[in-house]
PDB file of C-alpha atoms in Angstrom:
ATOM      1  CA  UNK A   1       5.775 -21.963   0.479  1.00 67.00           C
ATOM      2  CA  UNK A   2       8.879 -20.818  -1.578  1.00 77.00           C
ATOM      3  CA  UNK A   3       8.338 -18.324  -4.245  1.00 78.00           C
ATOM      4  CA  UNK A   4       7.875 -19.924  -7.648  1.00 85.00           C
ATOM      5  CA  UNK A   5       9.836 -16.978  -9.423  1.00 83.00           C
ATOM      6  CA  UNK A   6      13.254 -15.247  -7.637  1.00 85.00           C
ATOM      7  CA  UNK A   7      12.569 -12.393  -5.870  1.00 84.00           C
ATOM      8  CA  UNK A   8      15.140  -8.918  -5.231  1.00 83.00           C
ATOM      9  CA  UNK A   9      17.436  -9.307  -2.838  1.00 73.00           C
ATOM     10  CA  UNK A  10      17.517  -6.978   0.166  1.00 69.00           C
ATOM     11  CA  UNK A  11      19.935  -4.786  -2.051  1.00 73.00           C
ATOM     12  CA  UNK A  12      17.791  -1.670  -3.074  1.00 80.00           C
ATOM     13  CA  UNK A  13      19.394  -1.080  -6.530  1.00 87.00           C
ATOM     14  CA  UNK A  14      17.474  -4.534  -7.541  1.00 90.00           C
ATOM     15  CA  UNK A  15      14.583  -3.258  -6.680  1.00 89.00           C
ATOM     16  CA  UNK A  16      15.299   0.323  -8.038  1.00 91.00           C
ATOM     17  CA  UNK A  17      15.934  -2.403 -11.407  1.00 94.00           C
ATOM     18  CA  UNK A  18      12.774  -3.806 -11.498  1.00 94.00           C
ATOM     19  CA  UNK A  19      10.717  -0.979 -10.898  1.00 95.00           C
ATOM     20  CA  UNK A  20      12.657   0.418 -13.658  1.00 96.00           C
ATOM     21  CA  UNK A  21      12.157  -2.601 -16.112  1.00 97.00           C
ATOM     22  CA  UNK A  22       8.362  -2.252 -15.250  1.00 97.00           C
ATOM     23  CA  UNK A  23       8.140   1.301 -15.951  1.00 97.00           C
ATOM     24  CA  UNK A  24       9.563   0.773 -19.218  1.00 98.00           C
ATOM     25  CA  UNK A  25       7.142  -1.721 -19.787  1.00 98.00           C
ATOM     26  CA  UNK A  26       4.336  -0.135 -18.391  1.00 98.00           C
ATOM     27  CA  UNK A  27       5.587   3.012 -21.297  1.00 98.00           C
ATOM     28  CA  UNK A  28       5.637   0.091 -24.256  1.00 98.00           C
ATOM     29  CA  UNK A  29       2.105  -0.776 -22.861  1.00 98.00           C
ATOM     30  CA  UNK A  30       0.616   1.856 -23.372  1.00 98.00           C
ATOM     31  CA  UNK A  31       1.897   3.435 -26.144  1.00 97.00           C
ATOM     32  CA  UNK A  32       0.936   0.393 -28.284  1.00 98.00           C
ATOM     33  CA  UNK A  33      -2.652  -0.161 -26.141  1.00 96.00           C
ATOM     34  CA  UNK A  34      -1.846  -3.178 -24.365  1.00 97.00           C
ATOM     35  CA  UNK A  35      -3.589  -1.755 -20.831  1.00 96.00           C
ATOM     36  CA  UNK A  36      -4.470  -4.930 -19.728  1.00 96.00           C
ATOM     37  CA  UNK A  37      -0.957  -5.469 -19.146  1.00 97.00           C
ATOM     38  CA  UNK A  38      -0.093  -2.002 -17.830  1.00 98.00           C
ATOM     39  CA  UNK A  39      -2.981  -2.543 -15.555  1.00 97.00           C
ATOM     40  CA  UNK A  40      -1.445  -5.303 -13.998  1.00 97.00           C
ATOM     41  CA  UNK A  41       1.671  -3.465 -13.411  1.00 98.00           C
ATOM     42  CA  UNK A  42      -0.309  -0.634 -11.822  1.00 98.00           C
ATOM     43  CA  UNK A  43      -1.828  -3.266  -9.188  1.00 97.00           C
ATOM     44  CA  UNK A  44       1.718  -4.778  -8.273  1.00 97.00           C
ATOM     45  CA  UNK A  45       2.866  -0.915  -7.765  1.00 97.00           C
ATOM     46  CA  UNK A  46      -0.049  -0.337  -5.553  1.00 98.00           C
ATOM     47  CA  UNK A  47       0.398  -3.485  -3.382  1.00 95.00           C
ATOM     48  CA  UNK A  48       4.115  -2.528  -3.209  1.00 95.00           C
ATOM     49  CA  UNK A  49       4.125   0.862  -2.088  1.00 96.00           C
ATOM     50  CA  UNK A  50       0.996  -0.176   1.200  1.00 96.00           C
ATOM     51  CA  UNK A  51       3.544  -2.660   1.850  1.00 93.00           C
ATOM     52  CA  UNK A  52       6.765  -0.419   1.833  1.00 92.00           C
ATOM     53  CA  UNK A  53       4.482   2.543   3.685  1.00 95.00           C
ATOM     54  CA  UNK A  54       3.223  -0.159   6.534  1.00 93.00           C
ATOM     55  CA  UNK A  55       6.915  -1.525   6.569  1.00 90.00           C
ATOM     56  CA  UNK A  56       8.344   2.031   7.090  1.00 90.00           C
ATOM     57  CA  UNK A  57       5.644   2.448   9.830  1.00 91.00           C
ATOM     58  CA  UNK A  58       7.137   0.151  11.846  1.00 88.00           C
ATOM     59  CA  UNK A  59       4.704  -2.911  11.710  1.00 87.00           C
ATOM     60  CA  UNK A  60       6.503  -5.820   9.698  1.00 86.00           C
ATOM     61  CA  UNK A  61       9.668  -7.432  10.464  1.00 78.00           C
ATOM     62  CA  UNK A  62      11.508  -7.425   7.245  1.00 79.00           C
ATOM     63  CA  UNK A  63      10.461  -6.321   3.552  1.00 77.00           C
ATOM     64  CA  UNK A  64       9.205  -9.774   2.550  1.00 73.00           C
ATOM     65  CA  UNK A  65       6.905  -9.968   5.630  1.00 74.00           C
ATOM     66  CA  UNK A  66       3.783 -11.436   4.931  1.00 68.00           C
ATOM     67  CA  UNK A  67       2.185 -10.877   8.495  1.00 68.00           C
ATOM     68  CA  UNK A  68       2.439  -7.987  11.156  1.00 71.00           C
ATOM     69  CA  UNK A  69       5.468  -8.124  13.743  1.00 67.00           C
ATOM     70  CA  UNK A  70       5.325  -9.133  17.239  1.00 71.00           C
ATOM     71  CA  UNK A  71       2.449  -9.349  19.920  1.00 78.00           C
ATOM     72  CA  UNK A  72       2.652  -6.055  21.553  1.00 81.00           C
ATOM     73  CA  UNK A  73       2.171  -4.516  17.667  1.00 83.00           C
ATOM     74  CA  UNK A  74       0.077  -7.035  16.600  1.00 83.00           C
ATOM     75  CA  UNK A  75      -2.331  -5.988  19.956  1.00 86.00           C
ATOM     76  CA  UNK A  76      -1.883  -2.175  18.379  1.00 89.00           C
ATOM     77  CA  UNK A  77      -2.819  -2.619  15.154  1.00 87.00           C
ATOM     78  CA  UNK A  78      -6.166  -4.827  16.099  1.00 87.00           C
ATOM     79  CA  UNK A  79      -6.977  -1.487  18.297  1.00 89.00           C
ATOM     80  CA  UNK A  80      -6.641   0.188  15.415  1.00 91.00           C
ATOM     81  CA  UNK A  81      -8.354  -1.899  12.780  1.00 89.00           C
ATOM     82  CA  UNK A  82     -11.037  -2.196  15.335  1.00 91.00           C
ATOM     83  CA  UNK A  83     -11.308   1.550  16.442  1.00 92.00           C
ATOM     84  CA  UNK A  84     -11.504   2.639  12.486  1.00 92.00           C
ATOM     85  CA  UNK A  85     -12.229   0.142  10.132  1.00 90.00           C
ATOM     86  CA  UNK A  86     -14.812  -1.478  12.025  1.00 86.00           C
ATOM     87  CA  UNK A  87     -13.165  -5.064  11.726  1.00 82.00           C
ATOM     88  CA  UNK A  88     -13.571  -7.493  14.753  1.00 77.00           C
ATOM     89  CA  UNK A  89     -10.442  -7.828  16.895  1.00 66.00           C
ATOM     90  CA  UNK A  90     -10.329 -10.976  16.329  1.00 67.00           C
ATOM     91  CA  UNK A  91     -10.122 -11.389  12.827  1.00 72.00           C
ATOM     92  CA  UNK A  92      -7.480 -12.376  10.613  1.00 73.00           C
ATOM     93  CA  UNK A  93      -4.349 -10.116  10.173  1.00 73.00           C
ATOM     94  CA  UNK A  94      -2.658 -10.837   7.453  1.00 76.00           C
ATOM     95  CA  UNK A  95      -1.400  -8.600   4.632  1.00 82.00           C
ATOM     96  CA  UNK A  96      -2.342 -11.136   1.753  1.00 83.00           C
ATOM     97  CA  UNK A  97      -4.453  -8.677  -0.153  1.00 90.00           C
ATOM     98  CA  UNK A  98      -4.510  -5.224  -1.200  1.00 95.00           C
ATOM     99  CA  UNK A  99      -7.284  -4.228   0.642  1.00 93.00           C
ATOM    100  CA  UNK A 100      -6.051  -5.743   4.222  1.00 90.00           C
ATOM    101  CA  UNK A 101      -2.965  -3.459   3.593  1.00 93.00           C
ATOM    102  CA  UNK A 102      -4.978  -0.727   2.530  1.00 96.00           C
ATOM    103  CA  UNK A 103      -6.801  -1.148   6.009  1.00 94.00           C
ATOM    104  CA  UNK A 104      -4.109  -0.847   8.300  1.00 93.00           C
ATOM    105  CA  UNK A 105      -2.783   2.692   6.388  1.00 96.00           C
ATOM    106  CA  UNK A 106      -6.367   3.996   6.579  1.00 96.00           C
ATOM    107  CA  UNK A 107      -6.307   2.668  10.192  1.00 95.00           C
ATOM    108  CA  UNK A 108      -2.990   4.045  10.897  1.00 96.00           C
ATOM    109  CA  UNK A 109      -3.722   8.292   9.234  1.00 97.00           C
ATOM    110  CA  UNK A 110      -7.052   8.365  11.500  1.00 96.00           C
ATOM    111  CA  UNK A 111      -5.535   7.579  14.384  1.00 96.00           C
ATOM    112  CA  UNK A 112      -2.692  10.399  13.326  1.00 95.00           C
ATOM    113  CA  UNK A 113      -4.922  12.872  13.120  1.00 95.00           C
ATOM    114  CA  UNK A 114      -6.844  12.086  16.368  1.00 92.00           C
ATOM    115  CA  UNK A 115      -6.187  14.072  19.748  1.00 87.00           C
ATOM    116  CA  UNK A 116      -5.189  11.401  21.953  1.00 85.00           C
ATOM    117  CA  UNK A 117      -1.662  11.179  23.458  1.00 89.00           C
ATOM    118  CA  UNK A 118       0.399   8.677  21.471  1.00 88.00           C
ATOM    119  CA  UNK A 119       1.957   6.285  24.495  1.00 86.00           C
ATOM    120  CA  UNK A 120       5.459   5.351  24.786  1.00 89.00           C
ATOM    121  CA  UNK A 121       7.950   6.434  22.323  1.00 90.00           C
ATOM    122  CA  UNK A 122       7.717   4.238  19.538  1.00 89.00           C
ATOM    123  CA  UNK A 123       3.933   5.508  19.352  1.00 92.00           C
ATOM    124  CA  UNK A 124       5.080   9.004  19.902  1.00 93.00           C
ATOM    125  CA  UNK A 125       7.663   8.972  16.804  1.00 92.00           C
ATOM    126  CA  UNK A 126       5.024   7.292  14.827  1.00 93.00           C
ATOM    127  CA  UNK A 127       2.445   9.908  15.155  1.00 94.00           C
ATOM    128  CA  UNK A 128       4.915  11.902  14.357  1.00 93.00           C
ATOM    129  CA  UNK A 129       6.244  10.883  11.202  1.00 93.00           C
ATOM    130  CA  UNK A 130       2.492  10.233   9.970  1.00 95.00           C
ATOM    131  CA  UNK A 131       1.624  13.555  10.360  1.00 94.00           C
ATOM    132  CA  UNK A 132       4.372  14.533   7.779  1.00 94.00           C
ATOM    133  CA  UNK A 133       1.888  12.698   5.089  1.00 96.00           C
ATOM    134  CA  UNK A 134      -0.907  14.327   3.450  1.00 97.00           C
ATOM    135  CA  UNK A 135      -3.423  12.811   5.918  1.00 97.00           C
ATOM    136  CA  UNK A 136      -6.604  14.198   4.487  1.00 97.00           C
ATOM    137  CA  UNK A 137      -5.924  13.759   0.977  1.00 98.00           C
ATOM    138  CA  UNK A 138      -4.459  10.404   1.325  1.00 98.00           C
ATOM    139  CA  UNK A 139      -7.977   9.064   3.261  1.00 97.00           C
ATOM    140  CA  UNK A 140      -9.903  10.704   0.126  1.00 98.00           C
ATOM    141  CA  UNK A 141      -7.414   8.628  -2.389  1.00 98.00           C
ATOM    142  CA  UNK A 142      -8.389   5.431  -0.379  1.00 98.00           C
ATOM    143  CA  UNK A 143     -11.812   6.033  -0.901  1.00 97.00           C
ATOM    144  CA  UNK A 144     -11.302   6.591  -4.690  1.00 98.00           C
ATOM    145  CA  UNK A 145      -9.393   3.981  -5.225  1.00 98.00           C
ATOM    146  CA  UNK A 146     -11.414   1.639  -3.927  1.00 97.00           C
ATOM    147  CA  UNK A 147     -13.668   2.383  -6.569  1.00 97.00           C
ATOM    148  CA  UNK A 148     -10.221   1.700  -9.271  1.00 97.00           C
ATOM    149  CA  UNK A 149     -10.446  -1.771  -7.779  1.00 97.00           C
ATOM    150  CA  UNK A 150     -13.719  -2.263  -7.551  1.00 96.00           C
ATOM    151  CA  UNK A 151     -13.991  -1.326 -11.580  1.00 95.00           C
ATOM    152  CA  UNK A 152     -10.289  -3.614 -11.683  1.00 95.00           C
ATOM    153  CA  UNK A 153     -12.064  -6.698 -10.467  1.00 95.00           C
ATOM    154  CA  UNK A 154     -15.160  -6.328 -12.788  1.00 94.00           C
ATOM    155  CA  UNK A 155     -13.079  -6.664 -15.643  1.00 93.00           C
ATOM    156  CA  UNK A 156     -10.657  -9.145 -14.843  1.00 91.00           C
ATOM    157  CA  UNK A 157     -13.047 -11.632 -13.570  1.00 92.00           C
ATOM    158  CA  UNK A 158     -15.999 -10.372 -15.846  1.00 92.00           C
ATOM    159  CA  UNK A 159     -14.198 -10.310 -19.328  1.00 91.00           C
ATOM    160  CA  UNK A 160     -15.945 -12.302 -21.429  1.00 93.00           C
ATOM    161  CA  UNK A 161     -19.090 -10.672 -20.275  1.00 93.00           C
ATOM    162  CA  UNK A 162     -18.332  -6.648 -21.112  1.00 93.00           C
ATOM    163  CA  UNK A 163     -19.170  -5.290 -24.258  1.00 94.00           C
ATOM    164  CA  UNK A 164     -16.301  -5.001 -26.149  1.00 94.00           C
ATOM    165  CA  UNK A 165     -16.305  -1.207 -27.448  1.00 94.00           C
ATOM    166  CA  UNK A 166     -17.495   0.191 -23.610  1.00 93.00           C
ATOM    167  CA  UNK A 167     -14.514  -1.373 -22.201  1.00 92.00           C
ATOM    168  CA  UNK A 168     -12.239  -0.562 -24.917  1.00 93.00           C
ATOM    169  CA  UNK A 169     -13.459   3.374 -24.030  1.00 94.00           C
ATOM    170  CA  UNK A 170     -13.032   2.753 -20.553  1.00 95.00           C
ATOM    171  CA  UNK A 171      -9.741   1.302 -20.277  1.00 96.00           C
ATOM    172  CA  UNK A 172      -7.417   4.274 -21.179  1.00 96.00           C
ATOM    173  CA  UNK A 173      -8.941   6.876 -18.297  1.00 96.00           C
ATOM    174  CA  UNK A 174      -8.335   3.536 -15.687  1.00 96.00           C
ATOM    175  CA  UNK A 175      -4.990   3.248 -16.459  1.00 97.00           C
ATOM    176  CA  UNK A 176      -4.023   6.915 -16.499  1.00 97.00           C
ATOM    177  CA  UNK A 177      -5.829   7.469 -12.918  1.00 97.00           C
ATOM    178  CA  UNK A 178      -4.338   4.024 -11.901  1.00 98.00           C
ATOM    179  CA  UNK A 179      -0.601   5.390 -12.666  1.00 98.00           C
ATOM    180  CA  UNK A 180      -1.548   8.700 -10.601  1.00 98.00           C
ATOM    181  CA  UNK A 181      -2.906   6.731  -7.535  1.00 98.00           C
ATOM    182  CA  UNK A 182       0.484   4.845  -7.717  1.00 97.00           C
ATOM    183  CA  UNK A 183       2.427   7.731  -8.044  1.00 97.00           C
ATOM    184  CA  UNK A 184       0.460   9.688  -4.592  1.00 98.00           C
ATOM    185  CA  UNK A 185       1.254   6.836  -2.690  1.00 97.00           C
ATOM    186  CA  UNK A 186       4.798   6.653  -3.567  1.00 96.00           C
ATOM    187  CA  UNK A 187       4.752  10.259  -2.561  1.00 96.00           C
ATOM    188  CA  UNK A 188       3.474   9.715   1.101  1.00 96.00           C
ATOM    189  CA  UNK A 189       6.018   6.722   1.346  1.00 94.00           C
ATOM    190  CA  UNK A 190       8.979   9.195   0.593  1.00 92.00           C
ATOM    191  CA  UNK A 191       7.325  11.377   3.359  1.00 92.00           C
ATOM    192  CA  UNK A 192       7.945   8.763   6.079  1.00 88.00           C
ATOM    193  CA  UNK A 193      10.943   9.214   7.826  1.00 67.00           C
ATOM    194  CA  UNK A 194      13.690   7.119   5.442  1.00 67.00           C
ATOM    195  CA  UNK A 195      16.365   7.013   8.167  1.00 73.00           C
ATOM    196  CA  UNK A 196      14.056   4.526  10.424  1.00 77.00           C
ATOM    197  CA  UNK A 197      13.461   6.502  13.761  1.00 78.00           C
ATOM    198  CA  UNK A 198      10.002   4.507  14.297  1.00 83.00           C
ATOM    199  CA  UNK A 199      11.675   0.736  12.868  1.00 80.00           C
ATOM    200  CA  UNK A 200      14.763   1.681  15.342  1.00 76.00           C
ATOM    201  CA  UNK A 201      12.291   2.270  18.292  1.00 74.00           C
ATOM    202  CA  UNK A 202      10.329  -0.375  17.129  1.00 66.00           C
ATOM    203  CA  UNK A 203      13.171  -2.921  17.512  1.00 57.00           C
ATOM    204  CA  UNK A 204      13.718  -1.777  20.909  1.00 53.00           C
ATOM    205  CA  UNK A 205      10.527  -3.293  21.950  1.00 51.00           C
ATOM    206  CA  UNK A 206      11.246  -6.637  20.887  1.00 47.00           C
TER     207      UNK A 206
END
């Protein structure tokens, strides 16, 4: 199905752009208390930067992706999902939602900081460039931000049913810690290796 609104180009500098654009709005937003919208802004930043950490990491085919690469990576990441998220091999992989995507990073730091011998090289590179994140912090961020969406999720499907003044308190302190998961995750995105090492070995396997 075709996108009902234009999306960037493979050209960075339109996406450098929007993310601009957005930041300016998510500014306006707030500075005039309109944090349902910056909220929403948050979200798309979130799902962007799991999807440009797991695309650095070797495991889609191109940016717009919306399922994991070929077989032999496909068989990997069910390992993984399997071996730390406790999700069935055969389940559904698709990186549809946030918190599929924010399964296969969790997925993808434990088995970083486990002992075993990566095998081959693209496995070997991508151990390597993982351990360059903040592994430990970044697990303790997924935990707490599952809570953010959790909270999230309540109020956009549970409006109408939240007394006005509680939510009215609440929603400044969600959007603040919202912005500063967004900005940690950027963080350990820029930490992954930007020239490509594990997407060049990863084409190799094709």
């Amino acid at each position: 199905m075709s996108p009902m609104i234009e999306t960037v180009s493979g050209d960075m500098q339109e996406k450098y752009n929007t993310y601009k654009t957005m930041m300016k709005r998510y500014n306006l937003a707030v500075k005039h208390e309109f944090y349902f919208e910056a909220m929403l802004i948050i979200y798309a930043m979130l799902e962007d930067r799991f999807r440009s950490f797991i695309y650095h990491a070797g495991f889609l085919d191109d940016r717009d992706s919306k399922g994991l690469g070929h077989k032999r990576l496909k068989l990997f990441v069910r390992f993984l999902m399997e071996e730390y998220c406790d999700i069935p091999h055969d389940s559904r992989l698709k990186l549809d939602n946030i918190s599929a995507k924010m399964d296969v990073v969790k997925a993808l730091i434990m088995w970083a900081q486990n002992d075993r011998e990566p095998v081959g090289k693209f496995q070997t590179e991508l151990k390597k460039q993982l351990k360059k994140v903040e592994c430990d912090e970044l697990l303790v961020k997924l935990t707490e931000l599952t809570e953010w969406l959790r909270c999230r999720n309540e109020i956009i499907h549970g409006l109408m049913n939240k007394k006005a003044d509680k939510l009215a308190d609440s929603l400044p302190e969600m959007v603040e810690k919202g912005l500063a998961f967004a900005r940690f995750f950027d963080k350990q995105v820029g930490r992954i290796d930007k020239k490509d090492s594990i997407r060049n070995l990863r084409m190799m396997r094709k």
